[in-house]
PDB file of C-alpha atoms in Angstrom:
ATOM      1  CA  MET A 109    -126.295  68.526  22.829  1.00  0.00           C
ATOM      2  CA  ARG A 110    -127.505  66.120  20.157  1.00  0.00           C
ATOM      3  CA  SER A 111    -124.918  67.513  17.723  1.00  0.00           C
ATOM      4  CA  ARG A 112    -122.165  67.075  20.314  1.00  0.00           C
ATOM      5  CA  ARG A 113    -123.203  63.436  20.959  1.00  0.00           C
ATOM      6  CA  ALA A 114    -123.195  62.752  17.226  1.00  0.00           C
ATOM      7  CA  SER A 115    -119.680  64.191  16.958  1.00  0.00           C
ATOM      8  CA  ILE A 116    -118.468  62.075  19.889  1.00  0.00           C
ATOM      9  CA  GLY A 117    -120.085  58.996  18.305  1.00  0.00           C
ATOM     10  CA  LYS A 118    -118.341  59.622  15.004  1.00  0.00           C
ATOM     11  CA  PHE A 119    -115.052  60.180  16.837  1.00  0.00           C
ATOM     12  CA  ALA A 120    -115.429  56.905  18.757  1.00  0.00           C
ATOM     13  CA  LYS A 121    -116.264  55.013  15.577  1.00  0.00           C
ATOM     14  CA  GLY A 122    -113.189  56.509  13.974  1.00  0.00           C
ATOM     15  CA  ILE A 123    -110.993  55.254  16.825  1.00  0.00           C
ATOM     16  CA  VAL A 124    -112.479  51.751  16.610  1.00  0.00           C
ATOM     17  CA  LEU A 125    -112.056  51.677  12.836  1.00  0.00           C
ATOM     18  CA  GLY A 126    -108.485  52.892  13.148  1.00  0.00           C
ATOM     19  CA  LEU A 127    -107.644  50.225  15.718  1.00  0.00           C
ATOM     20  CA  PHE A 128    -109.227  47.562  13.517  1.00  0.00           C
ATOM     21  CA  LEU A 129    -107.251  48.653  10.478  1.00  0.00           C
ATOM     22  CA  SER A 130    -104.054  48.848  12.502  1.00  0.00           C
ATOM     23  CA  GLY A 131    -104.629  45.345  13.816  1.00  0.00           C
ATOM     24  CA  PHE A 132    -105.343  44.109  10.302  1.00  0.00           C
ATOM     25  CA  ALA A 133    -102.119  45.660   9.059  1.00  0.00           C
ATOM     26  CA  LEU A 134    -100.153  44.050  11.875  1.00  0.00           C
ATOM     27  CA  VAL A 135    -101.642  40.640  11.180  1.00  0.00           C
ATOM     28  CA  GLY A 136    -101.061  41.045   7.460  1.00  0.00           C
ATOM     29  CA  GLY A 137     -97.473  42.092   8.093  1.00  0.00           C
ATOM     30  CA  ALA A 138     -96.856  39.086  10.304  1.00  0.00           C
ATOM     31  CA  SER A 139     -98.352  36.772   7.709  1.00  0.00           C
ATOM     32  CA  ALA A 140     -96.142  38.223   5.010  1.00  0.00           C
ATOM     33  CA  GLN A 141     -93.051  37.611   7.149  1.00  0.00           C
ATOM     34  CA  THR A 142     -93.991  34.048   8.123  1.00  0.00           C
ATOM     35  CA  LYS A 143     -95.709  32.766   5.033  1.00  0.00           C
ATOM     36  CA  ASP A 144     -96.743  29.134   5.329  1.00  0.00           C
ATOM     37  CA  VAL A 145     -96.444  26.591   2.542  1.00  0.00           C
ATOM     38  CA  VAL A 146    -100.091  26.002   1.625  1.00  0.00           C
ATOM     39  CA  VAL A 147    -100.954  22.488   0.492  1.00  0.00           C
ATOM     40  CA  PHE A 148    -104.283  21.347  -0.943  1.00  0.00           C
ATOM     41  CA  ALA A 149    -104.407  17.581  -0.363  1.00  0.00           C
ATOM     42  CA  ALA A 150    -106.821  14.693  -0.799  1.00  0.00           C
ATOM     43  CA  ALA A 151    -108.656  13.810   2.419  1.00  0.00           C
ATOM     44  CA  SER A 152    -107.219  10.283   2.433  1.00  0.00           C
ATOM     45  CA  LEU A 153    -103.709  11.708   2.900  1.00  0.00           C
ATOM     46  CA  LYS A 154    -104.452  13.405   6.219  1.00  0.00           C
ATOM     47  CA  ASN A 155    -102.692  11.213   8.770  1.00  0.00           C
ATOM     48  CA  ALA A 156     -99.579  10.508   6.724  1.00  0.00           C
ATOM     49  CA  LEU A 157     -99.224  14.053   5.410  1.00  0.00           C
ATOM     50  CA  ASP A 158     -99.782  15.582   8.857  1.00  0.00           C
ATOM     51  CA  ASP A 159     -96.893  13.461  10.170  1.00  0.00           C
ATOM     52  CA  ALA A 160     -94.643  14.239   7.199  1.00  0.00           C
ATOM     53  CA  SER A 161     -95.265  17.990   7.397  1.00  0.00           C
ATOM     54  CA  ALA A 162     -94.636  17.981  11.155  1.00  0.00           C
ATOM     55  CA  ALA A 163     -91.282  16.298  10.562  1.00  0.00           C
ATOM     56  CA  TRP A 164     -90.342  18.864   7.906  1.00  0.00           C
ATOM     57  CA  MET A 165     -91.328  21.744  10.190  1.00  0.00           C
ATOM     58  CA  ARG A 166     -89.190  20.320  13.010  1.00  0.00           C
ATOM     59  CA  GLU A 167     -86.259  19.969  10.629  1.00  0.00           C
ATOM     60  CA  THR A 168     -86.487  23.366   8.937  1.00  0.00           C
ATOM     61  CA  GLY A 169     -88.437  25.645  11.263  1.00  0.00           C
ATOM     62  CA  LYS A 170     -90.742  26.438   8.331  1.00  0.00           C
ATOM     63  CA  ARG A 171     -94.518  26.097   8.533  1.00  0.00           C
ATOM     64  CA  VAL A 172     -97.023  24.135   6.432  1.00  0.00           C
ATOM     65  CA  THR A 173    -100.780  24.669   6.288  1.00  0.00           C
ATOM     66  CA  ILE A 174    -102.794  21.844   4.743  1.00  0.00           C
ATOM     67  CA  SER A 175    -106.363  21.996   3.479  1.00  0.00           C
ATOM     68  CA  TYR A 176    -107.946  18.541   3.153  1.00  0.00           C
ATOM     69  CA  ALA A 177    -110.963  17.749   0.986  1.00  0.00           C
ATOM     70  CA  ALA A 178    -111.933  15.698  -2.036  1.00  0.00           C
ATOM     71  CA  SER A 179    -109.512  16.178  -4.940  1.00  0.00           C
ATOM     72  CA  ASN A 180    -112.283  17.462  -7.203  1.00  0.00           C
ATOM     73  CA  ALA A 181    -113.268  20.185  -4.729  1.00  0.00           C
ATOM     74  CA  LEU A 182    -109.662  21.273  -4.238  1.00  0.00           C
ATOM     75  CA  ALA A 183    -108.962  21.378  -7.977  1.00  0.00           C
ATOM     76  CA  LYS A 184    -112.010  23.583  -8.509  1.00  0.00           C
ATOM     77  CA  GLN A 185    -110.868  25.893  -5.711  1.00  0.00           C
ATOM     78  CA  ILE A 186    -107.439  26.253  -7.299  1.00  0.00           C
ATOM     79  CA  GLU A 187    -109.113  26.961 -10.633  1.00  0.00           C
ATOM     80  CA  SER A 188    -111.106  29.698  -8.902  1.00  0.00           C
ATOM     81  CA  GLY A 189    -107.924  31.324  -7.616  1.00  0.00           C
ATOM     82  CA  ALA A 190    -107.416  29.775  -4.180  1.00  0.00           C
ATOM     83  CA  PRO A 191    -103.799  30.465  -3.114  1.00  0.00           C
ATOM     84  CA  ALA A 192    -102.324  26.951  -2.887  1.00  0.00           C
ATOM     85  CA  ASP A 193     -98.621  26.215  -3.336  1.00  0.00           C
ATOM     86  CA  LEU A 194     -98.980  22.455  -3.851  1.00  0.00           C
ATOM     87  CA  PHE A 195    -101.776  20.198  -5.057  1.00  0.00           C
ATOM     88  CA  PHE A 196    -101.707  16.562  -3.890  1.00  0.00           C
ATOM     89  CA  SER A 197    -104.457  14.631  -5.676  1.00  0.00           C
ATOM     90  CA  ALA A 198    -105.893  11.153  -5.085  1.00  0.00           C
ATOM     91  CA  ASP A 199    -106.125  10.482  -8.811  1.00  0.00           C
ATOM     92  CA  LEU A 200    -104.550  11.469 -12.096  1.00  0.00           C
ATOM     93  CA  ASP A 201    -107.742  12.913 -13.565  1.00  0.00           C
ATOM     94  CA  TRP A 202    -107.924  16.006 -11.351  1.00  0.00           C
ATOM     95  CA  MET A 203    -104.216  16.718 -11.714  1.00  0.00           C
ATOM     96  CA  ASP A 204    -104.672  16.375 -15.478  1.00  0.00           C
ATOM     97  CA  TYR A 205    -107.605  18.791 -15.220  1.00  0.00           C
ATOM     98  CA  LEU A 206    -105.456  21.502 -13.640  1.00  0.00           C
ATOM     99  CA  ALA A 207    -102.639  20.758 -16.078  1.00  0.00           C
ATOM    100  CA  SER A 208    -105.034  21.287 -18.989  1.00  0.00           C
ATOM    101  CA  LYS A 209    -105.858  24.709 -17.532  1.00  0.00           C
ATOM    102  CA  GLY A 210    -102.179  25.603 -17.178  1.00  0.00           C
ATOM    103  CA  LEU A 211    -102.506  25.810 -13.382  1.00  0.00           C
ATOM    104  CA  ILE A 212     -99.624  23.557 -12.312  1.00  0.00           C
ATOM    105  CA  ARG A 213     -95.917  23.523 -13.074  1.00  0.00           C
ATOM    106  CA  PRO A 214     -95.576  20.402 -15.223  1.00  0.00           C
ATOM    107  CA  GLU A 215     -91.862  19.979 -14.530  1.00  0.00           C
ATOM    108  CA  SER A 216     -92.615  19.621 -10.798  1.00  0.00           C
ATOM    109  CA  ARG A 217     -95.306  16.968 -11.197  1.00  0.00           C
ATOM    110  CA  VAL A 218     -94.625  13.464  -9.870  1.00  0.00           C
ATOM    111  CA  SER A 219     -96.837  10.420  -9.320  1.00  0.00           C
ATOM    112  CA  LEU A 220     -95.796   9.674  -5.755  1.00  0.00           C
ATOM    113  CA  LEU A 221     -98.095   7.163  -4.037  1.00  0.00           C
ATOM    114  CA  GLY A 222    -100.296   4.144  -4.633  1.00  0.00           C
ATOM    115  CA  ASN A 223    -103.211   2.715  -2.650  1.00  0.00           C
ATOM    116  CA  SER A 224    -105.741  -0.144  -2.508  1.00  0.00           C
ATOM    117  CA  LEU A 225    -109.544  -0.095  -2.548  1.00  0.00           C
ATOM    118  CA  VAL A 226    -111.404  -2.021   0.154  1.00  0.00           C
ATOM    119  CA  LEU A 227    -114.903  -2.853   1.329  1.00  0.00           C
ATOM    120  CA  ILE A 228    -115.402  -2.062   5.019  1.00  0.00           C
ATOM    121  CA  ALA A 229    -117.953  -2.723   7.745  1.00  0.00           C
ATOM    122  CA  PRO A 230    -118.333  -1.480  11.335  1.00  0.00           C
ATOM    123  CA  LYS A 231    -115.912  -3.086  13.783  1.00  0.00           C
ATOM    124  CA  GLY A 232    -117.261  -6.385  15.040  1.00  0.00           C
ATOM    125  CA  SER A 233    -119.347  -7.090  11.956  1.00  0.00           C
ATOM    126  CA  THR A 234    -119.438 -10.745  10.931  1.00  0.00           C
ATOM    127  CA  MET A 235    -120.358  -9.913   7.337  1.00  0.00           C
ATOM    128  CA  GLN A 236    -118.416 -11.818   4.690  1.00  0.00           C
ATOM    129  CA  VAL A 237    -118.267 -10.776   1.047  1.00  0.00           C
ATOM    130  CA  ALA A 238    -116.348 -12.382  -1.820  1.00  0.00           C
ATOM    131  CA  LEU A 239    -115.550  -9.591  -4.277  1.00  0.00           C
ATOM    132  CA  GLN A 240    -115.681 -11.599  -7.471  1.00  0.00           C
ATOM    133  CA  PRO A 241    -117.652 -11.271 -10.720  1.00  0.00           C
ATOM    134  CA  GLY A 242    -121.359 -11.716 -10.086  1.00  0.00           C
ATOM    135  CA  VAL A 243    -121.249 -10.697  -6.415  1.00  0.00           C
ATOM    136  CA  ASP A 244    -124.753  -9.638  -5.300  1.00  0.00           C
ATOM    137  CA  LEU A 245    -124.071  -6.679  -3.026  1.00  0.00           C
ATOM    138  CA  ALA A 246    -127.705  -5.604  -3.277  1.00  0.00           C
ATOM    139  CA  ALA A 247    -128.831  -8.784  -1.530  1.00  0.00           C
ATOM    140  CA  ILE A 248    -126.164  -8.331   1.136  1.00  0.00           C
ATOM    141  CA  LEU A 249    -127.185  -4.722   1.770  1.00  0.00           C
ATOM    142  CA  GLY A 250    -130.889  -5.456   1.957  1.00  0.00           C
ATOM    143  CA  SER A 251    -132.652  -2.157   2.576  1.00  0.00           C
ATOM    144  CA  ASN A 252    -129.442  -0.474   3.801  1.00  0.00           C
ATOM    145  CA  ARG A 253    -127.061   1.818   1.951  1.00  0.00           C
ATOM    146  CA  LEU A 254    -123.506   1.545   0.670  1.00  0.00           C
ATOM    147  CA  ALA A 255    -121.267   4.452   1.714  1.00  0.00           C
ATOM    148  CA  MET A 256    -118.784   5.783  -0.827  1.00  0.00           C
ATOM    149  CA  GLY A 257    -117.465   9.032  -2.243  1.00  0.00           C
ATOM    150  CA  HIS A 258    -119.478  10.837  -4.900  1.00  0.00           C
ATOM    151  CA  VAL A 259    -119.213   8.502  -7.869  1.00  0.00           C
ATOM    152  CA  ASP A 260    -118.946  11.206 -10.535  1.00  0.00           C
ATOM    153  CA  ALA A 261    -116.296  13.369  -8.914  1.00  0.00           C
ATOM    154  CA  VAL A 262    -114.577  12.062  -5.764  1.00  0.00           C
ATOM    155  CA  PRO A 263    -111.662   9.783  -6.769  1.00  0.00           C
ATOM    156  CA  ALA A 264    -112.532   7.020  -4.278  1.00  0.00           C
ATOM    157  CA  GLY A 265    -116.113   7.096  -5.531  1.00  0.00           C
ATOM    158  CA  LYS A 266    -114.997   6.887  -9.149  1.00  0.00           C
ATOM    159  CA  TYR A 267    -112.683   3.973  -8.392  1.00  0.00           C
ATOM    160  CA  GLY A 268    -115.473   2.291  -6.432  1.00  0.00           C
ATOM    161  CA  LYS A 269    -118.028   2.646  -9.203  1.00  0.00           C
ATOM    162  CA  ALA A 270    -115.541   1.298 -11.761  1.00  0.00           C
ATOM    163  CA  ALA A 271    -114.840  -1.712  -9.524  1.00  0.00           C
ATOM    164  CA  LEU A 272    -118.531  -2.447  -8.985  1.00  0.00           C
ATOM    165  CA  GLU A 273    -119.201  -2.169 -12.711  1.00  0.00           C
ATOM    166  CA  HIS A 274    -116.342  -4.570 -13.410  1.00  0.00           C
ATOM    167  CA  LEU A 275    -117.818  -7.078 -10.956  1.00  0.00           C
ATOM    168  CA  GLY A 276    -121.340  -6.655 -12.344  1.00  0.00           C
ATOM    169  CA  ALA A 277    -122.651  -5.275  -9.051  1.00  0.00           C
ATOM    170  CA  TRP A 278    -123.226  -1.610  -9.890  1.00  0.00           C
ATOM    171  CA  ASN A 279    -126.744  -1.805 -11.327  1.00  0.00           C
ATOM    172  CA  GLY A 280    -127.951  -3.601  -8.229  1.00  0.00           C
ATOM    173  CA  VAL A 281    -126.680  -0.977  -5.767  1.00  0.00           C
ATOM    174  CA  LYS A 282    -126.626   2.304  -7.684  1.00  0.00           C
ATOM    175  CA  ASP A 283    -129.929   3.437  -6.164  1.00  0.00           C
ATOM    176  CA  ARG A 284    -128.768   2.570  -2.651  1.00  0.00           C
ATOM    177  CA  VAL A 285    -125.496   4.456  -2.515  1.00  0.00           C
ATOM    178  CA  ALA A 286    -124.927   7.036   0.218  1.00  0.00           C
ATOM    179  CA  GLN A 287    -122.639   9.421  -1.662  1.00  0.00           C
ATOM    180  CA  ALA A 288    -120.267  11.428   0.537  1.00  0.00           C
ATOM    181  CA  ASP A 289    -118.313  14.601  -0.203  1.00  0.00           C
ATOM    182  CA  ASN A 290    -114.996  12.805   0.328  1.00  0.00           C
ATOM    183  CA  VAL A 291    -113.657   9.385   1.271  1.00  0.00           C
ATOM    184  CA  ARG A 292    -113.212  10.232   4.955  1.00  0.00           C
ATOM    185  CA  ALA A 293    -116.883  11.211   5.159  1.00  0.00           C
ATOM    186  CA  ALA A 294    -117.789   7.816   3.700  1.00  0.00           C
ATOM    187  CA  LEU A 295    -115.515   6.176   6.261  1.00  0.00           C
ATOM    188  CA  LEU A 296    -117.316   8.039   9.046  1.00  0.00           C
ATOM    189  CA  LEU A 297    -120.732   6.788   7.926  1.00  0.00           C
ATOM    190  CA  VAL A 298    -119.544   3.213   8.436  1.00  0.00           C
ATOM    191  CA  SER A 299    -117.589   4.000  11.599  1.00  0.00           C
ATOM    192  CA  ARG A 300    -120.741   5.436  13.201  1.00  0.00           C
ATOM    193  CA  GLY A 301    -122.821   2.467  12.107  1.00  0.00           C
ATOM    194  CA  GLU A 302    -124.946   4.594   9.790  1.00  0.00           C
ATOM    195  CA  ALA A 303    -124.073   2.327   6.852  1.00  0.00           C
ATOM    196  CA  PRO A 304    -123.298  -1.417   7.066  1.00  0.00           C
ATOM    197  CA  LEU A 305    -120.791  -1.320   4.209  1.00  0.00           C
ATOM    198  CA  GLY A 306    -118.547   1.270   2.586  1.00  0.00           C
ATOM    199  CA  ILE A 307    -115.870   1.604  -0.060  1.00  0.00           C
ATOM    200  CA  VAL A 308    -112.722   3.447   0.989  1.00  0.00           C
ATOM    201  CA  TYR A 309    -108.961   3.211   0.594  1.00  0.00           C
ATOM    202  CA  LYS A 310    -107.046   0.674   2.626  1.00  0.00           C
ATOM    203  CA  THR A 311    -105.063   3.510   4.194  1.00  0.00           C
ATOM    204  CA  ASP A 312    -108.242   5.101   5.575  1.00  0.00           C
ATOM    205  CA  THR A 313    -108.938   2.070   7.737  1.00  0.00           C
ATOM    206  CA  VAL A 314    -105.642   2.544   9.589  1.00  0.00           C
ATOM    207  CA  SER A 315    -106.915   5.845  10.993  1.00  0.00           C
ATOM    208  CA  ASP A 316    -110.225   4.493  12.336  1.00  0.00           C
ATOM    209  CA  PRO A 317    -110.368   1.606  14.837  1.00  0.00           C
ATOM    210  CA  ASN A 318    -114.152   1.409  14.512  1.00  0.00           C
ATOM    211  CA  VAL A 319    -114.113  -0.192  11.057  1.00  0.00           C
ATOM    212  CA  SER A 320    -112.766  -3.447   9.682  1.00  0.00           C
ATOM    213  CA  ILE A 321    -111.894  -4.591   6.184  1.00  0.00           C
ATOM    214  CA  VAL A 322    -114.364  -7.107   4.770  1.00  0.00           C
ATOM    215  CA  ALA A 323    -112.619  -7.601   1.425  1.00  0.00           C
ATOM    216  CA  THR A 324    -110.135  -5.995  -0.959  1.00  0.00           C
ATOM    217  CA  PHE A 325    -111.176  -5.160  -4.507  1.00  0.00           C
ATOM    218  CA  PRO A 326    -109.076  -6.892  -7.185  1.00  0.00           C
ATOM    219  CA  GLU A 327    -106.516  -4.495  -8.675  1.00  0.00           C
ATOM    220  CA  GLU A 328    -107.782  -5.224 -12.180  1.00  0.00           C
ATOM    221  CA  SER A 329    -111.321  -4.142 -11.249  1.00  0.00           C
ATOM    222  CA  HIS A 330    -110.476  -0.421 -11.275  1.00  0.00           C
ATOM    223  CA  PRO A 331    -107.878   1.986 -12.694  1.00  0.00           C
ATOM    224  CA  PRO A 332    -104.584   2.098 -10.772  1.00  0.00           C
ATOM    225  CA  ILE A 333    -104.882   4.319  -7.692  1.00  0.00           C
ATOM    226  CA  VAL A 334    -102.146   6.915  -8.097  1.00  0.00           C
ATOM    227  CA  TYR A 335    -101.520  10.089  -6.086  1.00  0.00           C
ATOM    228  CA  PRO A 336     -99.730  12.812  -8.076  1.00  0.00           C
ATOM    229  CA  VAL A 337     -98.350  15.996  -6.500  1.00  0.00           C
ATOM    230  CA  ALA A 338     -97.201  19.228  -8.142  1.00  0.00           C
ATOM    231  CA  LEU A 339     -96.464  22.882  -7.526  1.00  0.00           C
ATOM    232  CA  THR A 340     -99.169  25.266  -8.648  1.00  0.00           C
ATOM    233  CA  LYS A 341     -98.391  27.755 -11.390  1.00  0.00           C
ATOM    234  CA  ASP A 342     -99.024  30.815  -9.217  1.00  0.00           C
ATOM    235  CA  SER A 343     -97.034  29.724  -6.166  1.00  0.00           C
ATOM    236  CA  THR A 344     -94.414  32.286  -5.173  1.00  0.00           C
ATOM    237  CA  ASN A 345     -93.434  30.727  -1.847  1.00  0.00           C
ATOM    238  CA  PRO A 346     -89.703  29.912  -1.969  1.00  0.00           C
ATOM    239  CA  ASP A 347     -90.196  27.134   0.603  1.00  0.00           C
ATOM    240  CA  ALA A 348     -92.738  25.215  -1.504  1.00  0.00           C
ATOM    241  CA  PRO A 349     -90.191  23.447  -3.778  1.00  0.00           C
ATOM    242  CA  ALA A 350     -88.214  22.401  -0.702  1.00  0.00           C
ATOM    243  CA  PHE A 351     -91.284  20.860   0.908  1.00  0.00           C
ATOM    244  CA  LEU A 352     -92.123  19.028  -2.320  1.00  0.00           C
ATOM    245  CA  ALA A 353     -88.555  17.705  -2.426  1.00  0.00           C
ATOM    246  CA  PHE A 354     -88.977  16.493   1.168  1.00  0.00           C
ATOM    247  CA  LEU A 355     -92.193  14.648   0.253  1.00  0.00           C
ATOM    248  CA  ARG A 356     -90.325  12.910  -2.565  1.00  0.00           C
ATOM    249  CA  SER A 357     -87.417  11.952  -0.329  1.00  0.00           C
ATOM    250  CA  ASP A 358     -86.733   8.874   1.765  1.00  0.00           C
ATOM    251  CA  LYS A 359     -87.248  11.047   4.839  1.00  0.00           C
ATOM    252  CA  SER A 360     -91.001  11.158   4.271  1.00  0.00           C
ATOM    253  CA  LYS A 361     -91.396   7.556   3.105  1.00  0.00           C
ATOM    254  CA  PRO A 362     -91.860   6.040   6.615  1.00  0.00           C
ATOM    255  CA  PHE A 363     -94.875   8.256   7.278  1.00  0.00           C
ATOM    256  CA  PHE A 364     -96.630   7.031   4.143  1.00  0.00           C
ATOM    257  CA  ASP A 365     -95.532   3.444   4.729  1.00  0.00           C
ATOM    258  CA  LYS A 366     -97.071   3.551   8.209  1.00  0.00           C
ATOM    259  CA  GLN A 367    -100.502   4.329   6.765  1.00  0.00           C
ATOM    260  CA  GLY A 368    -100.245   1.643   4.092  1.00  0.00           C
ATOM    261  CA  PHE A 369     -99.430   3.736   1.027  1.00  0.00           C
ATOM    262  CA  THR A 370     -96.989   2.407  -1.523  1.00  0.00           C
ATOM    263  CA  PHE A 371     -94.264   4.643  -2.956  1.00  0.00           C
ATOM    264  CA  VAL A 372     -94.631   4.546  -6.735  1.00  0.00           C
ATOM    265  CA  GLY A 373     -92.341   7.519  -7.235  1.00  0.00           C
ATOM    266  CA  LYS A 374     -88.705   6.701  -6.569  1.00  0.00           C
ATOM    267  CA  ALA A 375     -87.663   8.170  -3.223  1.00  0.00           C
ATOM    268  CA  THR A 376     -84.583  10.375  -3.284  1.00  0.00           C
ATOM    269  CA  SER A 377     -81.936  10.684  -0.588  1.00  0.00           C
ATOM    270  CA  GLY A 378     -82.120  14.470  -0.405  1.00  0.00           C
ATOM    271  CA  SER A 379     -84.484  16.585   1.685  1.00  0.00           C
TER     272      SER A 379
END
């Protein structure tokens, strides 16, 4: 009897395993037939890029899957073999990093967008800050923290640190920085009232009604904020170049304009 039960158990396990493998094969087959364009994009692009990709999908019937995170994290994932078709970075450094590793197609690379860096506070705050040389942010913060992206890796954090150094304010606040994994996480800290001040992109504030801009950092206080985009070297998706062309076209420009980005790459009339 025990032997018979063992045989039945093995048989049942075999059926379950077979069904699982069959299901896996079906899913894999479906994925192969309807392969999405996979985009790795800086977190600050989310609202505009979601709208642009939705428009392209309506126009073409093709699908786009977008993974949002800090540019440094996405670049490292691509370096580790993550299957992205496009990389859309919030700074030149991380695109240059992948280029130095031979992981993008250089002929496809374009610097597409520009942005501004701002100091924000929770909505309703009466705080006033003049972002000029000698500004004492430490005194304004008191015992509280300044929210910003990781200053050694996240583009918004790097821009923010450079701006604070330029204004002579970095040494006073460097030990009171709440460093976030990406710029949207820094935005959320201020939006929730967990930090009285934060440094984000101007475009981020459009997506969150619970924050307000206190001041804009002078353009000369930090390197130009440029968003490059390129095809990855290993992309084999035939729809990826078409989606990149759409992003470069005047058809996508309104979606980026709406969020406050500037088009630094010349828009084309094609799709």
